[in-house]
């Protein structure tokens, strides 16, 4: 078999519970982003733009839409007879021997056989839920130049946010001298981006050595063990745009940043394009009474109302006299006439009736999950139905087919949660 210099392993199996009802039925990497894309499009596009043509995608939680989207990898030129993209779900190894992925490193351990068939010198570990553009070849050159056993991509974060990340302390040569996993009192603000390059023999040895640790994880187990052994561990500092879109607030903000006058993260560059699957759908249509300002509106949508500073997915229909402000509307949503949608995130295939008001009233905390449903947003899960003539307050969450009787006096007050699906949060 042909030897590969480096292959990528893309961790895409997480539930993404901090996105609430948006991930009730989808893995976080499959969530729509920027109108026409899905979050996983960004690391996949980075791979092919960096010259990496072998990618294993590790899936687990609600993988149907993600698997369908990836397909055989054609949009990213990863439909190869040797290498290309391979979806790697958990599987049964022997009679009754079935094990879910229990941690990031455990997921890689369970796929050692997949990696070994390519005999790579290096393995790149990626997360499927970050939005960024990055040339992994530059990071690999850094790794080789330093003679590293492992290299961690890092970037500075505000000191008050550093406790949320794995934190590196480095010397004058970028060698990591101290590693802290989500420290209460961080010694540095250099945060791990969850992007790693390992010499494959080093990583394979670590995976086997630590395989009995429950929920074996790179940040908690693999990296600290490499560091404790004194093996050369280096920090590669990334200076471009990178966003972890793991919360509703960061997800909404990252979408809104795409439509700034001078966007920090530019989707319109010819260099380093982001690729995605594209259906054969009609072009955008704006009716005689429709208009849009400072927005992204994808193909196949019909705008008969007014769209302001919003991101609209493909196949969306916006009725006459409806106003959409500061909102994210995903694929194939139908919104009736005379609505006002303000600071909302509406997931795919949702139907909204006529004269619906969203984002009204005071900014009060959500009663059930104030840690998730905040930022003043209205969050609606996919395949939901919102009846006509209802008003919905801020920091609310809705999932499922709802009826007029679910809205006392026609109102879902701020901070309320209306879940009519099994297992909703």
Short mmCIF file of C-alpha atoms in Angstrom, two decimals:
data_model
loop_
_atom_site.label_atom_id
_atom_site.label_comp_id
_atom_site.label_asym_id
_atom_site.label_seq_id
_atom_site.Cartn_x
_atom_site.Cartn_y
_atom_site.Cartn_z
CA UNK A 1 0.00 0.00 0.00
CA UNK A 2 1.07 3.61 -0.60
CA UNK A 3 2.45 5.27 2.53
CA UNK A 4 0.76 8.53 3.59
CA UNK A 5 2.83 11.33 5.13
CA UNK A 6 -0.12 12.55 7.24
CA UNK A 7 -3.77 11.62 7.58
CA UNK A 8 -6.49 13.47 9.48
CA UNK A 9 -8.90 12.10 12.06
CA UNK A 10 -11.91 14.37 12.46
CA UNK A 11 -13.87 14.01 15.71
CA UNK A 12 -17.50 14.63 14.77
CA UNK A 13 -19.49 12.46 17.16
CA UNK A 14 -20.30 14.89 19.98
CA UNK A 15 -23.85 15.72 20.99
CA UNK A 16 -23.30 19.47 21.26
CA UNK A 17 -25.79 19.84 24.11
CA UNK A 18 -24.90 23.51 24.62
CA UNK A 19 -26.74 24.24 21.36
CA UNK A 20 -29.97 23.01 22.94
CA UNK A 21 -32.78 22.02 20.59
CA UNK A 22 -30.60 22.67 17.54
CA UNK A 23 -28.83 19.38 18.26
CA UNK A 24 -31.75 17.32 19.55
CA UNK A 25 -31.69 15.32 16.31
CA UNK A 26 -28.32 16.26 14.82
CA UNK A 27 -24.65 16.07 15.67
CA UNK A 28 -23.21 19.55 16.15
CA UNK A 29 -20.94 19.35 13.06
CA UNK A 30 -24.09 18.88 10.91
CA UNK A 31 -25.71 22.12 12.10
CA UNK A 32 -26.16 24.69 9.32
CA UNK A 33 -23.83 27.69 9.28
CA UNK A 34 -23.53 30.76 7.11
CA UNK A 35 -26.64 30.05 5.06
CA UNK A 36 -25.36 27.33 2.69
CA UNK A 37 -22.76 25.49 4.78
CA UNK A 38 -22.60 23.05 7.68
CA UNK A 39 -20.02 23.37 10.44
CA UNK A 40 -18.09 20.28 9.32
CA UNK A 41 -17.47 21.88 5.91
CA UNK A 42 -14.74 24.05 7.43
CA UNK A 43 -12.31 21.39 8.70
CA UNK A 44 -13.00 19.21 5.63
CA UNK A 45 -12.23 22.15 3.32
CA UNK A 46 -9.11 22.95 5.34
CA UNK A 47 -7.92 19.38 4.81
CA UNK A 48 -8.16 19.36 1.03
CA UNK A 49 -6.82 22.93 0.78
CA UNK A 50 -3.83 21.77 2.87
CA UNK A 51 -3.13 18.81 0.60
CA UNK A 52 -4.52 16.18 2.99
CA UNK A 53 -6.46 13.62 0.97
CA UNK A 54 -7.17 10.97 3.64
CA UNK A 55 -9.68 11.84 6.37
CA UNK A 56 -11.43 9.58 8.86
CA UNK A 57 -14.62 11.13 10.26
CA UNK A 58 -15.58 9.64 13.63
CA UNK A 59 -19.33 9.82 14.15
CA UNK A 60 -21.58 8.67 16.97
CA UNK A 61 -24.43 10.93 18.12
CA UNK A 62 -27.38 11.33 15.69
CA UNK A 63 -25.22 10.78 12.58
CA UNK A 64 -27.87 10.49 9.84
CA UNK A 65 -27.74 14.06 8.47
CA UNK A 66 -23.98 14.22 8.93
CA UNK A 67 -23.41 10.95 7.06
CA UNK A 68 -25.76 12.03 4.27
CA UNK A 69 -23.99 15.37 3.94
CA UNK A 70 -20.51 13.81 3.76
CA UNK A 71 -21.54 11.05 1.33
CA UNK A 72 -18.48 9.90 -0.59
CA UNK A 73 -16.71 13.23 -0.10
CA UNK A 74 -17.21 14.62 -3.60
CA UNK A 75 -17.64 18.34 -2.69
CA UNK A 76 -14.20 18.31 -1.00
CA UNK A 77 -12.49 16.20 -3.71
CA UNK A 78 -12.26 13.38 -1.18
CA UNK A 79 -13.98 10.71 -3.30
CA UNK A 80 -10.78 8.71 -3.75
CA UNK A 81 -10.23 5.01 -4.41
CA UNK A 82 -7.35 5.02 -1.90
CA UNK A 83 -7.74 7.37 1.04
CA UNK A 84 -10.42 10.01 0.60
CA UNK A 85 -13.04 10.38 3.33
CA UNK A 86 -14.24 7.46 5.46
CA UNK A 87 -17.04 7.65 8.03
CA UNK A 88 -16.03 5.71 11.15
CA UNK A 89 -18.89 4.93 13.56
CA UNK A 90 -18.45 2.63 16.58
CA UNK A 91 -18.74 -1.03 15.60
CA UNK A 92 -18.93 -4.53 17.04
CA UNK A 93 -15.50 -6.13 17.34
CA UNK A 94 -16.51 -9.62 18.39
CA UNK A 95 -19.37 -11.56 19.85
CA UNK A 96 -21.09 -9.10 22.17
CA UNK A 97 -18.06 -6.76 22.14
CA UNK A 98 -19.59 -3.41 21.27
CA UNK A 99 -18.26 -0.19 22.75
CA UNK A 100 -19.31 3.41 22.21
CA UNK A 101 -16.62 6.05 21.87
CA UNK A 102 -16.15 7.22 25.45
CA UNK A 103 -13.61 10.00 24.94
CA UNK A 104 -11.68 11.78 22.20
CA UNK A 105 -8.60 9.57 22.55
CA UNK A 106 -10.70 6.43 23.04
CA UNK A 107 -12.35 7.13 19.67
CA UNK A 108 -8.93 7.22 17.97
CA UNK A 109 -7.81 4.10 19.87
CA UNK A 110 -10.77 2.16 18.50
CA UNK A 111 -9.65 3.08 14.96
CA UNK A 112 -5.95 2.23 15.17
CA UNK A 113 -6.52 -0.37 12.44
CA UNK A 114 -7.91 2.27 10.08
CA UNK A 115 -4.87 4.50 10.63
CA UNK A 116 -2.31 1.68 10.39
CA UNK A 117 -3.45 0.66 6.91
CA UNK A 118 -1.99 3.94 5.57
CA UNK A 119 1.31 3.69 7.53
CA UNK A 120 1.37 7.47 8.16
CA UNK A 121 4.30 9.35 9.64
CA UNK A 122 1.95 11.84 11.28
CA UNK A 123 -1.67 11.98 12.39
CA UNK A 124 -3.66 15.22 12.54
CA UNK A 125 -6.48 15.30 15.09
CA UNK A 126 -9.32 17.76 14.39
CA UNK A 127 -12.61 18.75 15.93
CA UNK A 128 -15.72 18.91 13.77
CA UNK A 129 -17.30 21.90 15.51
CA UNK A 130 -14.97 24.86 14.89
CA UNK A 131 -15.20 27.52 12.18
CA UNK A 132 -11.85 28.68 10.76
CA UNK A 133 -9.44 28.56 7.83
CA UNK A 134 -6.05 26.98 8.51
CA UNK A 135 -3.21 25.54 6.43
CA UNK A 136 -2.31 22.34 8.25
CA UNK A 137 0.79 21.93 6.06
CA UNK A 138 2.32 25.03 7.69
CA UNK A 139 1.65 23.50 11.11
CA UNK A 140 3.21 20.21 9.96
CA UNK A 141 6.34 22.02 8.78
CA UNK A 142 6.58 23.65 12.21
CA UNK A 143 6.17 20.24 13.85
CA UNK A 144 8.96 18.70 11.75
CA UNK A 145 11.30 21.67 12.16
CA UNK A 146 10.97 21.51 15.95
CA UNK A 147 11.45 17.75 16.04
CA UNK A 148 8.25 17.51 18.08
CA UNK A 149 6.58 14.35 19.26
CA UNK A 150 3.33 16.31 19.41
CA UNK A 151 2.30 19.82 18.41
CA UNK A 152 -0.77 21.65 19.71
CA UNK A 153 -2.31 24.56 17.83
CA UNK A 154 -2.90 27.44 20.25
CA UNK A 155 -4.14 30.99 20.19
CA UNK A 156 -4.35 33.71 22.84
CA UNK A 157 -7.72 34.22 24.52
CA UNK A 158 -8.84 36.85 27.04
CA UNK A 159 -7.38 35.96 30.45
CA UNK A 160 -10.87 35.90 31.98
CA UNK A 161 -11.84 33.17 29.48
CA UNK A 162 -8.69 31.06 29.88
CA UNK A 163 -10.20 28.78 32.53
CA UNK A 164 -12.45 27.25 29.86
CA UNK A 165 -9.53 25.86 27.82
CA UNK A 166 -6.47 23.68 27.98
CA UNK A 167 -3.72 26.23 28.69
CA UNK A 168 -0.06 26.10 27.58
CA UNK A 169 2.96 27.78 29.12
CA UNK A 170 5.86 27.86 26.65
CA UNK A 171 9.53 28.82 26.65
CA UNK A 172 11.27 31.12 24.17
CA UNK A 173 11.42 28.29 21.60
CA UNK A 174 7.65 27.50 21.73
CA UNK A 175 8.29 24.30 23.66
CA UNK A 176 5.50 23.58 26.14
CA UNK A 177 6.88 23.59 29.69
CA UNK A 178 3.53 23.46 31.48
CA UNK A 179 0.10 22.16 30.50
CA UNK A 180 -3.07 22.98 32.44
CA UNK A 181 -6.45 21.48 31.54
CA UNK A 182 -9.18 24.05 32.27
CA UNK A 183 -7.34 25.52 35.29
CA UNK A 184 -9.16 27.55 37.92
CA UNK A 185 -6.24 29.99 38.01
CA UNK A 186 -4.53 29.85 34.58
CA UNK A 187 -0.83 30.64 34.27
CA UNK A 188 -1.14 31.77 30.66
CA UNK A 189 -3.72 32.76 28.07
CA UNK A 190 -2.40 30.46 25.30
CA UNK A 191 -5.39 28.18 24.74
CA UNK A 192 -5.51 24.86 22.94
CA UNK A 193 -7.63 24.91 19.77
CA UNK A 194 -8.20 21.15 19.91
CA UNK A 195 -5.97 20.67 16.84
CA UNK A 196 -3.03 18.28 17.29
CA UNK A 197 -0.29 16.76 15.15
CA UNK A 198 1.37 13.62 16.52
CA UNK A 199 4.15 11.41 15.31
CA UNK A 200 2.05 8.30 14.70
CA UNK A 201 4.37 5.89 16.59
CA UNK A 202 4.23 8.20 19.64
CA UNK A 203 0.44 8.53 19.53
CA UNK A 204 -0.14 4.83 18.90
CA UNK A 205 2.02 3.91 21.90
CA UNK A 206 0.10 6.37 24.10
CA UNK A 207 -3.30 5.13 22.94
CA UNK A 208 -2.44 1.53 23.75
CA UNK A 209 -0.76 2.43 27.04
CA UNK A 210 -3.73 4.46 28.32
CA UNK A 211 -6.50 2.38 26.71
CA UNK A 212 -7.86 1.16 30.06
CA UNK A 213 -8.53 4.70 31.32
CA UNK A 214 -12.30 5.40 31.27
CA UNK A 215 -13.23 8.18 28.81
CA UNK A 216 -9.62 8.59 27.71
CA UNK A 217 -9.18 12.13 26.41
CA UNK A 218 -6.39 14.05 24.66
CA UNK A 219 -6.46 17.07 26.95
CA UNK A 220 -6.84 15.16 30.21
CA UNK A 221 -4.68 12.10 29.55
CA UNK A 222 -2.66 11.83 26.32
CA UNK A 223 -1.05 15.29 26.27
CA UNK A 224 -0.20 15.32 30.03
CA UNK A 225 1.36 11.86 29.77
CA UNK A 226 3.55 12.87 26.81
CA UNK A 227 4.58 15.97 28.75
CA UNK A 228 5.39 14.00 31.92
CA UNK A 229 7.67 11.70 29.92
CA UNK A 230 9.68 14.70 28.74
CA UNK A 231 8.96 14.09 25.07
CA UNK A 232 9.19 17.26 22.93
CA UNK A 233 5.80 18.96 23.01
CA UNK A 234 5.40 22.24 21.11
CA UNK A 235 2.78 24.98 20.72
CA UNK A 236 2.01 26.26 17.22
CA UNK A 237 0.49 29.74 17.56
CA UNK A 238 -2.32 30.43 15.09
CA UNK A 239 -3.07 34.07 14.27
CA UNK A 240 -6.13 33.77 12.02
CA UNK A 241 -9.86 33.65 12.74
CA UNK A 242 -11.05 30.69 14.82
CA UNK A 243 -14.38 30.29 16.56
CA UNK A 244 -15.70 27.52 18.76
CA UNK A 245 -19.43 27.63 17.94
CA UNK A 246 -20.40 25.32 20.77
CA UNK A 247 -22.86 27.67 22.49
CA UNK A 248 -25.93 29.42 21.12
CA UNK A 249 -24.31 32.78 21.78
CA UNK A 250 -21.06 31.98 19.96
CA UNK A 251 -22.97 30.29 17.13
CA UNK A 252 -25.25 33.29 16.63
CA UNK A 253 -22.35 35.75 16.92
CA UNK A 254 -20.20 33.87 14.39
CA UNK A 255 -23.05 33.93 11.86
CA UNK A 256 -23.63 37.65 12.44
CA UNK A 257 -19.91 38.35 11.95
CA UNK A 258 -20.18 36.98 8.42
CA UNK A 259 -22.31 39.95 7.40
CA UNK A 260 -20.23 42.73 8.93
CA UNK A 261 -19.23 45.49 6.51
CA UNK A 262 -15.67 44.14 6.58
CA UNK A 263 -16.08 40.57 7.86
CA UNK A 264 -13.22 39.21 9.93
CA UNK A 265 -14.03 35.79 8.49
CA UNK A 266 -14.54 36.13 4.74
CA UNK A 267 -16.49 33.47 2.82
CA UNK A 268 -16.05 35.29 -0.49
CA UNK A 269 -12.32 34.84 -1.08
CA UNK A 270 -11.17 32.91 -4.13
CA UNK A 271 -8.20 31.76 -2.09
CA UNK A 272 -8.90 29.01 0.43
CA UNK A 273 -12.48 28.32 -0.55
CA UNK A 274 -14.95 26.53 1.69
CA UNK A 275 -16.66 23.67 -0.11
CA UNK A 276 -20.04 22.09 0.58
CA UNK A 277 -22.63 19.86 -1.03
CA UNK A 278 -24.95 21.83 -3.29
CA UNK A 279 -28.35 20.66 -4.50
CA UNK A 280 -29.76 21.60 -7.87
CA UNK A 281 -32.10 24.27 -6.55
CA UNK A 282 -33.47 27.44 -8.19
CA UNK A 283 -31.80 30.83 -7.68
CA UNK A 284 -32.83 33.34 -5.03
CA UNK A 285 -36.08 35.20 -5.70
CA UNK A 286 -36.99 38.55 -4.16
CA UNK A 287 -40.60 39.54 -4.80
CA UNK A 288 -41.86 43.01 -5.75
CA UNK A 289 -42.62 43.82 -2.10
CA UNK A 290 -39.51 42.08 -0.76
CA UNK A 291 -36.14 43.57 0.12
CA UNK A 292 -32.99 42.63 2.01
CA UNK A 293 -30.14 44.63 3.55
CA UNK A 294 -26.77 43.47 4.96
CA UNK A 295 -27.74 39.80 4.83
CA UNK A 296 -26.69 36.44 3.43
CA UNK A 297 -29.54 34.77 1.52
CA UNK A 298 -28.96 31.38 -0.06
CA UNK A 299 -30.19 29.93 -3.35
CA UNK A 300 -33.74 28.65 -3.60
CA UNK A 301 -35.17 31.15 -1.12
CA UNK A 302 -38.15 33.44 -1.74
CA UNK A 303 -38.27 36.80 0.01
CA UNK A 304 -41.60 38.63 -0.08
CA UNK A 305 -40.93 40.52 3.16
CA UNK A 306 -38.05 42.48 4.68
CA UNK A 307 -34.75 40.85 5.74
CA UNK A 308 -32.33 42.89 7.86
CA UNK A 309 -28.89 41.79 9.05
CA UNK A 310 -29.71 38.08 8.96
CA UNK A 311 -28.42 34.78 7.57
CA UNK A 312 -30.98 32.87 5.49
CA UNK A 313 -30.49 29.28 4.34
CA UNK A 314 -31.57 27.69 1.07
CA UNK A 315 -35.22 27.02 0.23
CA UNK A 316 -36.57 29.45 2.83
CA UNK A 317 -39.87 31.23 2.11
CA UNK A 318 -40.52 34.57 3.85
CA UNK A 319 -44.06 35.86 3.52
CA UNK A 320 -45.33 39.30 2.62
CA UNK A 321 -45.01 42.05 5.26
CA UNK A 322 -42.81 39.83 7.43
CA UNK A 323 -39.72 41.40 9.01
CA UNK A 324 -36.64 39.30 9.86
CA UNK A 325 -34.00 41.02 12.02
CA UNK A 326 -30.67 39.77 13.41
CA UNK A 327 -31.72 36.15 12.93
CA UNK A 328 -30.52 32.83 11.54
CA UNK A 329 -33.09 30.97 9.44
CA UNK A 330 -31.92 27.53 8.30
CA UNK A 331 -32.79 25.51 5.19
CA UNK A 332 -36.38 25.03 4.04
CA UNK A 333 -38.09 27.07 6.77
CA UNK A 334 -41.48 28.54 5.80
CA UNK A 335 -42.50 31.79 7.49
CA UNK A 336 -45.96 33.23 6.97
CA UNK A 337 -47.16 36.80 6.38
CA UNK A 338 -47.08 39.73 8.76
CA UNK A 339 -44.54 38.23 11.19
CA UNK A 340 -41.77 39.98 13.13
CA UNK A 341 -38.81 37.69 13.82
CA UNK A 342 -36.15 39.34 16.00
CA UNK A 343 -32.98 37.66 17.33
CA UNK A 344 -34.13 34.15 16.52
CA UNK A 345 -32.43 30.92 15.46
CA UNK A 346 -34.90 28.74 13.54
CA UNK A 347 -33.76 25.25 12.54
CA UNK A 348 -34.52 23.40 9.32
CA UNK A 349 -37.96 22.48 7.97
CA UNK A 350 -39.83 24.57 10.54
CA UNK A 351 -43.18 26.12 9.62
CA UNK A 352 -44.15 29.47 11.17
CA UNK A 353 -47.72 30.72 10.77
CA UNK A 354 -48.95 34.23 10.02
CA UNK A 355 -48.61 37.25 12.34
CA UNK A 356 -46.15 35.55 14.70
CA UNK A 357 -44.02 37.82 16.89
CA UNK A 358 -40.66 36.45 18.13
CA UNK A 359 -38.19 38.08 20.50
CA UNK A 360 -40.61 40.37 22.32
CA UNK A 361 -40.60 41.63 25.91
CA UNK A 362 -37.95 41.73 28.58
CA UNK A 363 -34.70 39.77 28.66
CA UNK A 364 -35.48 37.35 31.50
CA UNK A 365 -33.50 34.13 32.22
CA UNK A 366 -34.73 30.81 30.90
CA UNK A 367 -36.49 28.87 33.64
CA UNK A 368 -35.17 25.41 32.72
CA UNK A 369 -31.72 25.91 31.16
CA UNK A 370 -30.46 29.46 31.72
CA UNK A 371 -26.95 28.27 30.83
CA UNK A 372 -28.07 27.33 27.31
CA UNK A 373 -31.03 29.49 26.33
CA UNK A 374 -29.69 32.96 26.89
CA UNK A 375 -28.31 35.90 24.88
CA UNK A 376 -31.89 37.13 24.32
CA UNK A 377 -32.46 34.57 21.56
CA UNK A 378 -35.54 32.61 20.50
CA UNK A 379 -34.36 29.10 19.58
CA UNK A 380 -36.58 26.74 17.57
CA UNK A 381 -35.65 23.13 16.76
CA UNK A 382 -36.06 21.52 13.36
CA UNK A 383 -39.41 20.27 12.02
CA UNK A 384 -41.26 22.48 14.49
CA UNK A 385 -44.60 24.14 13.82
CA UNK A 386 -45.52 27.54 15.25
CA UNK A 387 -49.23 28.44 14.91
CA UNK A 388 -50.44 31.81 13.68
CA UNK A 389 -51.11 34.80 15.94
CA UNK A 390 -48.75 33.91 18.80
CA UNK A 391 -46.11 35.95 20.59
CA UNK A 392 -42.83 34.46 21.82
CA UNK A 393 -40.52 36.11 24.35
CA UNK A 394 -36.72 36.17 24.66
CA UNK A 395 -34.53 33.33 25.99
CA UNK A 396 -37.13 30.79 24.93
CA UNK A 397 -36.83 27.36 23.32
CA UNK A 398 -39.42 25.52 21.22
CA UNK A 399 -39.26 22.07 19.64
CA UNK A 400 -41.98 20.02 17.96
CA UNK A 401 -45.41 20.59 16.51
CA UNK A 402 -47.09 23.17 18.74
CA UNK A 403 -50.70 24.36 18.75
CA UNK A 404 -52.59 27.45 19.84
CA UNK A 405 -53.48 25.77 23.14
CA UNK A 406 -49.73 25.59 23.99
CA UNK A 407 -49.64 29.38 24.17
CA UNK A 408 -51.89 30.67 27.03
CA UNK A 409 -53.53 33.90 25.85
CA UNK A 410 -51.48 33.54 22.66
CA UNK A 411 -48.15 34.12 24.44
CA UNK A 412 -45.05 32.09 25.32
CA UNK A 413 -43.43 34.42 27.86
CA UNK A 414 -39.74 35.18 28.03
CA UNK A 415 -37.67 32.43 29.66
CA UNK A 416 -40.21 29.68 28.90
CA UNK A 417 -39.45 26.33 27.26
CA UNK A 418 -41.97 24.49 25.09
CA UNK A 419 -40.73 21.02 24.11
CA UNK A 420 -43.11 18.59 22.37
CA UNK A 421 -40.51 16.08 21.20
CA UNK A 422 -39.09 13.08 23.00
CA UNK A 423 -35.81 13.73 24.81
CA UNK A 424 -35.81 17.48 24.17
CA UNK A 425 -33.84 19.89 26.36
#
